Amino acid sequence: MKNILVADSCAGGMCVVREIMDCTTNFRLMYLADGERNPFGLRNRAQIQETVEEWLRYFAGPDMQLDALVIACNTAAAAVEPIRRELSLKWQTPFTTMFDGLIMCIEENAPVINGHAISLFGTQFTIESGEYERALLEGGASEVYHIVGTKTERLVAYGLWDNAFEVEAARNEILGQLDPNAEIVVLGCTCFSIIKPMLRNIFGHHAIFLDPSEYVAQTLISSARMPETKATSQSQLRVYASGDLHVWSPEINIIAEKLLGRRFEVERIMLR
């Protein structure tokens, strides 16, 4: 049975966990919410790359026997894309990232994307890195508009979607950058996958959402050569977090209950 680490800066990547568990049970799954470094989107490439190395330093040792790393954070995926092969070889650990999910999403939705303007909705770093925009243009998009979702990411990371002030701040953030010419929206942050109904009310019911998180499980199963099986209660999942558990354990379990229907005992780890 393979040991797989799914990592993000918060519990947003739980949407990827759900997709994996829906596809296969042939794994021991670990989830890391690296809350100590949240938000990643305001950090630079070198800082984010070092963070991913810290994940590998902790989980790819002999005690964990890690078989695969799933970077369930679009920001981290964009940051490591230029050096992912180098890191994978260094730590002898195969990677599957949100960027892989984006590529499959583009391929599967080619008729929707080709010749159309796209709104890329992500963190500041994901957008400024140019990695996602380049992939969308190469995939046939005519133009890519940017929507930086710093406040929206915070809304989900801290489980604040019932807070009217925070919801209004996220709404204003989006509407202030929204271009009416781009009705196709790429959700470039796993947090955004969790609040699609709220986003539908903001973007309008005519908007088409493309979500890379829905494609990551398939790329993982293909690369790790795992058979697809129907998920059962035997699926194994351990949840870890960095930072203050008094803050992150409740937020993780708000999202875990929403997506997976259960709560977890969150284990605190110390990263460098």
Coordinates of N, CA and C in Angstrom, one line a residue, residues 20-172:
I20 N -9.2 12.0 -4.5 CA -8.4 10.8 -4.5 C -9.2 9.7 -3.8
M21 N -9.8 10.0 -2.7 CA -10.6 9.0 -2.0 C -11.8 8.4 -2.7
D22 N -12.3 9.3 -3.6 CA -13.4 8.8 -4.5 C -12.9 7.9 -5.6
C23 N -11.6 7.9 -5.9 CA -11.1 7.1 -7.0 C -10.4 5.8 -6.5
T24 N -9.8 5.8 -5.4 CA -9.0 4.6 -5.0 C -8.8 4.5 -3.5
T25 N -8.7 3.3 -3.0 CA -8.4 3.1 -1.6 C -7.0 2.5 -1.4
N26 N -6.2 2.4 -2.5 CA -4.9 1.7 -2.5 C -3.8 2.7 -2.0
F27 N -4.0 3.2 -0.7 CA -3.0 4.1 -0.2 C -3.1 4.3 1.3
R28 N -2.1 4.8 1.9 CA -2.2 5.4 3.2 C -1.9 6.9 2.9
L29 N -2.9 7.7 3.2 CA -2.9 9.1 2.9 C -2.6 10.0 4.1
M30 N -1.7 10.9 3.9 CA -1.3 11.9 4.9 C -1.7 13.3 4.3
Y31 N -2.2 14.2 5.2 CA -2.5 15.5 4.7 C -1.8 16.5 5.6
L32 N -1.1 17.5 5.0 CA -0.5 18.5 5.7 C -1.1 19.9 5.4
A33 N -1.5 20.6 6.4 CA -1.9 22.0 6.3 C -0.8 22.8 6.9
D34 N 0.0 23.4 6.1 CA 1.2 24.2 6.5 C 0.8 25.6 6.9
G35 N 0.0 25.7 8.0 CA -0.6 26.9 8.4 C 0.4 27.9 8.9
E36 N 1.5 27.5 9.4 CA 2.6 28.4 9.9 C 3.0 29.4 8.8
R37 N 3.0 28.9 7.5 CA 3.4 29.7 6.4 C 2.3 30.3 5.5
N38 N 1.1 30.1 5.9 CA -0.1 30.6 5.2 C -0.1 32.1 5.4
P39 N -0.4 32.9 4.4 CA -0.7 32.5 3.0 C 0.6 32.5 2.1
F40 N 0.7 31.4 1.3 CA 1.8 31.3 0.4 C 1.8 32.4 -0.7
G41 N 0.6 32.8 -1.1 CA 0.5 33.7 -2.2 C 1.2 35.0 -2.1
L42 N 1.6 35.4 -0.9 CA 2.3 36.7 -0.7 C 3.8 36.5 -0.5
R43 N 4.3 35.2 -0.7 CA 5.7 34.9 -0.6 C 6.3 34.9 -2.0
N44 N 7.7 34.9 -2.0 CA 8.4 34.8 -3.3 C 8.7 33.4 -3.7
R45 N 9.2 33.2 -4.9 CA 9.4 31.8 -5.4 C 10.4 31.0 -4.6
A46 N 11.5 31.7 -4.2 CA 12.5 31.0 -3.4 C 12.0 30.5 -2.1
Q47 N 11.2 31.4 -1.4 CA 10.6 31.0 -0.1 C 9.6 29.8 -0.3
I48 N 8.8 29.8 -1.3 CA 7.9 28.7 -1.5 C 8.6 27.4 -1.9
Q49 N 9.6 27.5 -2.7 CA 10.4 26.3 -3.0 C 11.1 25.7 -1.8
E50 N 11.6 26.6 -0.9 CA 12.2 26.1 0.3 C 11.1 25.4 1.2
T51 N 9.9 25.9 1.2 CA 8.9 25.3 2.0 C 8.6 23.9 1.5
V52 N 8.5 23.7 0.2 CA 8.2 22.4 -0.4 C 9.4 21.5 0.0
E53 N 10.6 21.9 0.0 CA 11.7 21.1 0.4 C 11.6 20.7 1.9
E54 N 11.1 21.6 2.7 CA 10.9 21.3 4.1 C 9.8 20.2 4.3
W55 N 8.8 20.2 3.4 CA 7.8 19.1 3.5 C 8.5 17.8 3.2
L56 N 9.4 17.8 2.1 CA 10.1 16.6 1.7 C 11.1 16.1 2.8
R57 N 11.7 17.1 3.4 CA 12.7 16.8 4.4 C 12.1 16.1 5.6
Y58 N 10.9 16.5 5.9 CA 10.2 15.9 7.0 C 9.5 14.5 6.7
F59 N 8.8 14.5 5.5 CA 8.0 13.3 5.2 C 8.7 12.3 4.3
A60 N 9.8 12.7 3.6 CA 10.4 11.7 2.7 C 11.6 10.9 3.3
G61 N 11.7 11.0 4.7 CA 12.7 10.3 5.4 C 12.3 8.8 5.5
P62 N 13.2 8.0 6.1 CA 13.0 6.5 6.2 C 11.8 6.2 7.1
D63 N 11.4 7.1 8.1 CA 10.3 6.8 9.0 C 9.0 6.8 8.3
M64 N 8.8 7.7 7.3 CA 7.6 7.9 6.6 C 7.5 7.0 5.4
Q65 N 8.6 6.8 4.7 CA 8.6 6.0 3.5 C 7.6 6.5 2.5
L66 N 7.8 7.7 2.1 CA 6.8 8.4 1.2 C 7.0 7.9 -0.2
D67 N 5.8 7.6 -0.8 CA 5.8 7.1 -2.2 C 5.5 8.1 -3.2
A68 N 4.8 9.2 -2.8 CA 4.4 10.2 -3.7 C 4.0 11.5 -2.9
L69 N 4.3 12.6 -3.5 CA 3.9 13.9 -3.0 C 2.8 14.5 -3.9
V70 N 1.7 14.9 -3.4 CA 0.7 15.7 -4.1 C 0.7 17.1 -3.6
I71 N 1.2 18.0 -4.5 CA 1.1 19.5 -4.1 C -0.2 20.0 -4.4
A72 N -1.1 20.1 -3.4 CA -2.5 20.5 -3.6 C -2.6 22.0 -3.3
C73 N -1.6 22.7 -3.7 CA -1.6 24.1 -3.6 C -1.2 24.7 -4.9
N74 N -2.0 25.5 -5.6 CA -1.7 26.0 -6.9 C -0.5 26.9 -6.8
T75 N -0.4 27.7 -5.7 CA 0.8 28.6 -5.5 C 2.1 27.8 -5.5
A76 N 2.1 26.8 -4.6 CA 3.3 26.0 -4.5 C 3.6 25.2 -5.8
A77 N 2.6 24.8 -6.5 CA 2.8 24.1 -7.8 C 3.4 25.0 -8.8
A78 N 2.9 26.3 -8.9 CA 3.5 27.2 -9.8 C 4.9 27.6 -9.4
A79 N 5.2 27.6 -8.1 CA 6.6 28.0 -7.7 C 7.6 26.9 -8.0
V80 N 7.2 25.6 -7.9 CA 8.2 24.5 -8.1 C 8.2 24.0 -9.5
E81 N 7.3 24.4 -10.3 CA 7.2 23.9 -11.7 C 8.5 23.9 -12.4
P82 N 9.3 25.0 -12.4 CA 10.6 25.0 -13.1 C 11.6 24.0 -12.6
I83 N 11.5 23.6 -11.3 CA 12.5 22.7 -10.7 C 11.9 21.4 -10.2
R84 N 10.7 21.1 -10.6 CA 10.1 19.9 -10.0 C 10.8 18.6 -10.3
R85 N 11.4 18.5 -11.5 CA 12.2 17.3 -11.8 C 13.4 17.2 -11.0
E86 N 14.1 18.3 -10.8 CA 15.3 18.3 -9.9 C 14.9 17.9 -8.5
L87 N 13.8 18.5 -8.0 CA 13.4 18.2 -6.6 C 13.0 16.7 -6.5
S88 N 12.3 16.2 -7.4 CA 11.8 14.8 -7.4 C 13.0 13.9 -7.4
L89 N 14.0 14.1 -8.2 CA 15.2 13.3 -8.2 C 16.0 13.4 -6.9
K90 N 16.1 14.6 -6.4 CA 16.9 14.8 -5.2 C 16.3 14.0 -4.0
W91 N 14.9 14.0 -3.9 CA 14.3 13.4 -2.8 C 13.7 12.0 -3.2
Q92 N 14.0 11.5 -4.4 CA 13.5 10.2 -4.8 C 12.0 10.0 -4.6
T93 N 11.3 11.1 -4.9 CA 9.8 11.1 -4.6 C 9.1 11.6 -5.8
P94 N 8.2 10.9 -6.4 CA 7.4 11.4 -7.5 C 6.5 12.5 -7.1
F95 N 6.3 13.5 -7.9 CA 5.4 14.6 -7.7 C 4.1 14.5 -8.6
T96 N 3.0 14.9 -8.0 CA 1.8 15.2 -8.8 C 1.4 16.6 -8.2
T97 N 1.1 17.5 -9.1 CA 0.8 18.9 -8.6 C -0.4 19.4 -9.2
M98 N -0.9 20.6 -8.6 CA -2.0 21.2 -9.2 C -1.8 21.7 -10.7
F99 N -0.5 21.9 -11.0 CA -0.2 22.2 -12.4 C -0.6 21.1 -13.3
D100 N -0.3 19.8 -12.9 CA -0.7 18.7 -13.7 C -2.2 18.6 -13.8
G101 N -2.9 19.0 -12.8 CA -4.4 19.1 -12.9 C -4.8 20.1 -13.8
L102 N -4.1 21.3 -13.8 CA -4.4 22.3 -14.8 C -4.3 21.9 -16.2
I103 N -3.2 21.2 -16.5 CA -2.9 20.7 -17.9 C -4.0 19.7 -18.3
M104 N -4.4 18.8 -17.5 CA -5.4 17.9 -17.8 C -6.8 18.6 -18.0
C105 N -7.0 19.6 -17.1 CA -8.2 20.4 -17.2 C -8.3 21.1 -18.6
I106 N -7.2 21.7 -19.0 CA -7.1 22.4 -20.3 C -7.4 21.4 -21.4
E107 N -6.8 20.2 -21.4 CA -6.9 19.2 -22.4 C -8.4 18.7 -22.5
E108 N -9.0 18.5 -21.3 CA -10.3 17.9 -21.3 C -11.4 19.0 -21.7
N109 N -11.1 20.3 -21.5 CA -12.0 21.3 -21.8 C -11.6 22.2 -23.0
A110 N -10.8 21.6 -23.9 CA -10.3 22.3 -25.1 C -11.4 23.0 -25.9
P111 N -12.5 22.4 -26.1 CA -13.6 23.2 -26.9 C -14.1 24.4 -26.2
V112 N -14.1 24.4 -24.9 CA -14.5 25.5 -24.1 C -13.5 26.6 -24.1
I113 N -12.2 26.2 -24.0 CA -11.1 27.2 -23.9 C -10.7 27.8 -25.2
N114 N -10.6 27.0 -26.2 CA -10.0 27.5 -27.5 C -10.7 28.8 -28.0
G115 N -9.9 29.8 -28.2 CA -10.4 31.0 -28.8 C -11.1 31.9 -27.9
H116 N -11.2 31.6 -26.6 CA -12.0 32.3 -25.6 C -11.1 33.0 -24.6
A117 N -11.6 34.1 -24.1 CA -10.9 34.8 -23.0 C -11.2 34.1 -21.7
I118 N -10.2 34.0 -20.8 CA -10.2 33.3 -19.6 C -9.9 34.2 -18.4
S119 N -10.7 34.1 -17.3 CA -10.3 34.7 -16.1 C -9.6 33.7 -15.2
L120 N -8.3 34.1 -14.9 CA -7.5 33.2 -13.9 C -7.7 33.8 -12.6
F121 N -8.3 33.1 -11.7 CA -8.6 33.5 -10.3 C -7.7 32.7 -9.4
G122 N -6.7 33.4 -8.8 CA -5.7 32.7 -8.0 C -5.1 33.7 -7.0
T123 N -4.0 33.2 -6.4 CA -3.3 34.0 -5.4 C -2.4 35.0 -6.2
Q124 N -1.8 35.9 -5.5 CA -0.9 36.9 -6.1 C 0.3 36.2 -6.8
F125 N 0.9 35.2 -6.1 CA 2.0 34.6 -6.7 C 1.7 33.7 -7.9
T126 N 0.6 33.0 -7.8 CA 0.2 32.1 -8.9 C 0.0 32.9 -10.2
I127 N -0.6 34.1 -10.0 CA -0.8 34.9 -11.2 C 0.5 35.5 -11.7
E128 N 1.3 36.1 -10.8 CA 2.5 36.8 -11.1 C 3.6 35.8 -11.7
S129 N 3.5 34.6 -11.3 CA 4.5 33.6 -11.7 C 4.5 33.4 -13.3
G130 N 3.3 33.6 -13.8 CA 3.1 33.4 -15.3 C 2.9 32.0 -15.7
E131 N 3.1 31.0 -14.8 CA 3.1 29.6 -15.2 C 1.7 29.2 -15.7
Y132 N 0.7 29.6 -15.0 CA -0.7 29.2 -15.3 C -1.2 30.0 -16.5
E133 N -0.9 31.2 -16.6 CA -1.3 32.0 -17.8 C -0.6 31.5 -19.1
R134 N 0.6 31.1 -19.0 CA 1.3 30.5 -20.1 C 0.7 29.2 -20.6
A135 N 0.3 28.4 -19.6 CA -0.3 27.1 -20.0 C -1.7 27.3 -20.6
L136 N -2.4 28.3 -20.1 CA -3.7 28.6 -20.7 C -3.6 29.1 -22.1
L137 N -2.7 30.0 -22.3 CA -2.5 30.6 -23.7 C -2.0 29.5 -24.7
E138 N -1.1 28.6 -24.2 CA -0.6 27.5 -25.0 C -1.8 26.5 -25.3
G139 N -2.7 26.5 -24.4 CA -3.9 25.6 -24.5 C -5.0 26.2 -25.4
G140 N -4.8 27.4 -25.9 CA -5.7 27.9 -26.9 C -6.5 29.1 -26.4
A141 N -6.4 29.6 -25.2 CA -7.1 30.8 -24.7 C -6.6 32.0 -25.5
S142 N -7.6 32.8 -25.8 CA -7.3 34.0 -26.6 C -6.6 35.1 -25.8
E143 N -7.0 35.2 -24.5 CA -6.5 36.2 -23.6 C -6.8 35.7 -22.2
V144 N -5.9 36.1 -21.2 CA -6.1 35.7 -19.8 C -6.2 36.9 -19.0
Y145 N -7.3 37.1 -18.3 CA -7.5 38.2 -17.3 C -7.2 37.7 -15.9
H146 N -6.7 38.6 -15.1 CA -6.3 38.2 -13.7 C -7.3 38.7 -12.7
I147 N -7.5 37.8 -11.7 CA -8.3 38.1 -10.5 C -7.5 37.6 -9.3
V148 N -6.9 38.5 -8.5 CA -6.1 38.1 -7.4 C -7.1 37.9 -6.2
G149 N -7.0 36.7 -5.6 CA -8.0 36.4 -4.5 C -7.4 36.3 -3.1
T150 N -6.7 37.3 -2.7 CA -6.0 37.2 -1.4 C -7.1 37.1 -0.3
K151 N -8.1 38.0 -0.3 CA -9.1 38.0 0.7 C -10.0 36.8 0.6
T152 N -10.2 36.3 -0.6 CA -11.1 35.2 -0.8 C -10.4 33.9 -0.3
E153 N -9.1 33.8 -0.5 CA -8.3 32.7 0.1 C -8.4 32.7 1.6
R154 N -8.3 33.8 2.2 CA -8.3 33.9 3.7 C -9.7 33.5 4.2
L155 N -10.7 33.9 3.5 CA -12.1 33.5 3.9 C -12.2 32.0 4.1
V156 N -11.7 31.2 3.1 CA -11.8 29.8 3.2 C -10.8 29.2 4.2
A157 N -9.5 29.7 4.1 CA -8.5 29.1 5.0 C -8.8 29.2 6.4
Y158 N -9.5 30.2 6.8 CA -9.9 30.4 8.2 C -11.4 30.1 8.5
G159 N -12.1 29.5 7.5 CA -13.4 29.0 7.7 C -14.4 30.2 8.0
L160 N -14.3 31.3 7.3 CA -15.0 32.5 7.6 C -16.2 32.7 6.7
W161 N -16.7 31.7 6.0 CA -17.7 31.9 5.0 C -19.1 32.3 5.6
D162 N -19.2 32.2 6.9 CA -20.5 32.6 7.5 C -20.3 34.0 8.1
N163 N -19.2 34.6 7.9 CA -18.9 36.0 8.4 C -19.3 37.0 7.3
A164 N -20.3 37.7 7.5 CA -20.8 38.6 6.5 C -19.8 39.7 6.1
F165 N -19.0 40.2 7.0 CA -18.0 41.1 6.7 C -16.9 40.5 5.8
E166 N -16.5 39.3 6.1 CA -15.4 38.7 5.3 C -16.0 38.3 3.9
V167 N -17.2 37.9 3.8 CA -17.8 37.5 2.6 C -18.0 38.8 1.7
E168 N -18.4 39.9 2.3 CA -18.5 41.1 1.5 C -17.1 41.6 1.0
A169 N -16.1 41.4 1.8 CA -14.7 41.8 1.4 C -14.3 41.0 0.2
A170 N -14.6 39.7 0.3 CA -14.2 38.8 -0.8 C -15.0 39.2 -2.1
R171 N -16.3 39.4 -1.9 CA -17.1 39.8 -3.0 C -16.6 41.1 -3.7
N172 N -16.2 42.1 -2.9 CA -15.7 43.3 -3.5 C -14.4 43.1 -4.1

